[in-house]
Coordinates of C-alpha atoms in Angstrom, one line a residue:
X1 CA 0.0 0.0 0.0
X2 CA 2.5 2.3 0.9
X3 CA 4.4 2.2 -2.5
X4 CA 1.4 2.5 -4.4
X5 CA 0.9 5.4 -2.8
X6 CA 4.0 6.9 -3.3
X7 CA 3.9 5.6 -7.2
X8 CA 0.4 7.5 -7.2
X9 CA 2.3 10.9 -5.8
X10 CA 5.3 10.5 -8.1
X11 CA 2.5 10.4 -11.4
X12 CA 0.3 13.3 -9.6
X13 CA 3.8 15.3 -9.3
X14 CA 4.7 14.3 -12.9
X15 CA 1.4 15.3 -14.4
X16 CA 1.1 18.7 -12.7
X17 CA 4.7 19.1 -13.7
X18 CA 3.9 18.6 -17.3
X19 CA 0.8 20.5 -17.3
X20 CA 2.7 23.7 -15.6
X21 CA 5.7 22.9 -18.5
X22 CA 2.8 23.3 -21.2
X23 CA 1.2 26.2 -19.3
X24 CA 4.2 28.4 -19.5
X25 CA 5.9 26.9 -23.1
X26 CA 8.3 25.0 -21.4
X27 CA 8.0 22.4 -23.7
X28 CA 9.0 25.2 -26.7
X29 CA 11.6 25.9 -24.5
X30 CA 13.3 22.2 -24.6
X31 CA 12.8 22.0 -28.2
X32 CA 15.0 25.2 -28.8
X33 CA 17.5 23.7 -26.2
X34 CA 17.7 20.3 -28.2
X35 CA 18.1 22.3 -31.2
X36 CA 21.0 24.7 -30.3
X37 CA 22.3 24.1 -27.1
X38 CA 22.7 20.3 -26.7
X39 CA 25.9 18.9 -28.5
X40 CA 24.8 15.0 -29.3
X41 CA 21.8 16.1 -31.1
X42 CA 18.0 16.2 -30.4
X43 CA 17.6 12.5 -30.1
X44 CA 19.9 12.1 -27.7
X45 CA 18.5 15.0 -26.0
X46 CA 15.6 13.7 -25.6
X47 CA 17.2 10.4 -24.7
X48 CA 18.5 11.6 -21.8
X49 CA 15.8 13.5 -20.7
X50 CA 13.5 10.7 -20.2
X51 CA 16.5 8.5 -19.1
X52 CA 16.7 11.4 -16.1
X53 CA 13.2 10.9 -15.6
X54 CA 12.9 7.8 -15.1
X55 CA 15.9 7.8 -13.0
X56 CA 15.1 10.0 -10.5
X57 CA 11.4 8.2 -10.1
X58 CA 13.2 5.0 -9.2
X59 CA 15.1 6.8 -6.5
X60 CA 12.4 8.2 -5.2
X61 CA 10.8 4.7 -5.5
X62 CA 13.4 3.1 -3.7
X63 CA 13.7 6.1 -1.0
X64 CA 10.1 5.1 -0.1
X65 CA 11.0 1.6 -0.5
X66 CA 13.5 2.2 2.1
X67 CA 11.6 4.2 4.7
X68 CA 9.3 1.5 4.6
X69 CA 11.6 -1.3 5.2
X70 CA 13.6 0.4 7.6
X71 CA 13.2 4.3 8.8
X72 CA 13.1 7.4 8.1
X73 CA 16.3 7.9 9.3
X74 CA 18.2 5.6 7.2
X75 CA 16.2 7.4 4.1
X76 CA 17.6 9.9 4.9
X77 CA 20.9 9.1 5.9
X78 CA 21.4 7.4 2.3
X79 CA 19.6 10.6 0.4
X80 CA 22.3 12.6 2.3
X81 CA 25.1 10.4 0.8
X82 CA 23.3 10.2 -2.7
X83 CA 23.9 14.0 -2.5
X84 CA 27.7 14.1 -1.9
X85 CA 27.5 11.7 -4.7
X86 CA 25.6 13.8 -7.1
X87 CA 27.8 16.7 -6.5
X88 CA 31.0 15.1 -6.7
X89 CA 29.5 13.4 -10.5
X90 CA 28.3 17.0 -11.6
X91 CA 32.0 18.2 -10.7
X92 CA 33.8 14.8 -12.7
X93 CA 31.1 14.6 -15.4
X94 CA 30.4 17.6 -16.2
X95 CA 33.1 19.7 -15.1
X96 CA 30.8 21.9 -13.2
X97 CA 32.8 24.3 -10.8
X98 CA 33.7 23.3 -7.1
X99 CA 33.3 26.5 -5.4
X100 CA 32.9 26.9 -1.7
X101 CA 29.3 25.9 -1.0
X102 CA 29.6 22.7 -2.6
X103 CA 33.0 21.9 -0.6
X104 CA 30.4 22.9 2.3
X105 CA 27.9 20.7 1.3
X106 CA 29.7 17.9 0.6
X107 CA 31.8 17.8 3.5
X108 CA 28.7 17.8 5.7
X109 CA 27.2 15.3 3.6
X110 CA 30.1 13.2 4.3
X111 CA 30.4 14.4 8.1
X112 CA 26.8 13.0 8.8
X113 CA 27.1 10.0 6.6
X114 CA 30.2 8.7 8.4
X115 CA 29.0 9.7 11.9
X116 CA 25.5 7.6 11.3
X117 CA 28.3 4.2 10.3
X118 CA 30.4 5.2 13.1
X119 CA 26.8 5.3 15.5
X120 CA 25.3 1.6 13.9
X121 CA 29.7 0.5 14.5
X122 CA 29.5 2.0 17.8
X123 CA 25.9 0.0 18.9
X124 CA 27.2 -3.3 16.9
X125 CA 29.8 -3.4 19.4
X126 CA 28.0 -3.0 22.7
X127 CA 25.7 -5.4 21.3
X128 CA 28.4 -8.0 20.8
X129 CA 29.6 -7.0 24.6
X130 CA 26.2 -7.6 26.3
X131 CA 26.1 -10.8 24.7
X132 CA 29.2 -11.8 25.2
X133 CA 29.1 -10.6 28.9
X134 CA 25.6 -12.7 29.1
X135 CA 27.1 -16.0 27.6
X136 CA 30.1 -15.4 30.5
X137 CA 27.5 -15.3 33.4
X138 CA 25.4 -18.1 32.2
X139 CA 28.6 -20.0 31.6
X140 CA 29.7 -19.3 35.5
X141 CA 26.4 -20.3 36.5
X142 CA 26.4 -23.7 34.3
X143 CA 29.9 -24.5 36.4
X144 CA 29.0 -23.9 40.0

């Protein structure tokens, strides 16, 4: 139920989004674009348009996917790595430029990705110390 509904919001957003594109000549816009501006030509334009549509719905399929399965929190956590990523690929793709705000962003993209591993390394090993402790004490009490 849950991923229907978010497959029902992802086509609602979509539509909307089309229907504001054809509103305001968007469209027009993207056809001049594929025309002039993009090097590889209007099929492949167009190409990876709907490549990057698609795309981005699975993500957001498989961030709701995730939530669902696990938390919020991990969601999140994993949308804030997927971020560092997606700057770091504009920068090495696309050559974009690394100015200050995205050194920023991707540090503390990095800074709260790590510290969530080091939290769920951190529990692991109490976990494994509890247990270990309890297997110790039943194993004294086995003896006497």
């Amino acid at each position: 139920m849950v991923m229907e509904m978010q497959m029902v919001m992802e086509l609602t957003a979509t539509v909307f989004a089309m229907l504001g594109m054809a509103i305001d000549g968007g469209f027009s816009e993207m056809i001049k674009e594929s025309k002039n501006v993009f090097d590889l030509g209007e099929k492949a334009y167009w190409i990876t348009v709907m490549l990057n549509v698609l795309t981005w719905q699975f993500c957001f399929m498989g961030t709701a996917g995730m939530v669902f399965i696990t938390s919020s929190l991990t969601g999140g956590v994993c949308m804030t790595a997927l971020m560092a990523v997606n700057v770091l690929g504009g920068v090495i793709v696309f050559g974009d430029n690394f100015g200050v705000m995205k050194i920023i962003s991707t540090i503390l993209c990095v800074w709260g990705f790590g510290s969530y591993l080091y939290g769920i390394y951190i529990k692991k090993k109490e976990e494994e110390k509890k247990k270990e402790d309890s297997t110790d004490t039943d194993d004294q009490h086995s003896v006497a």
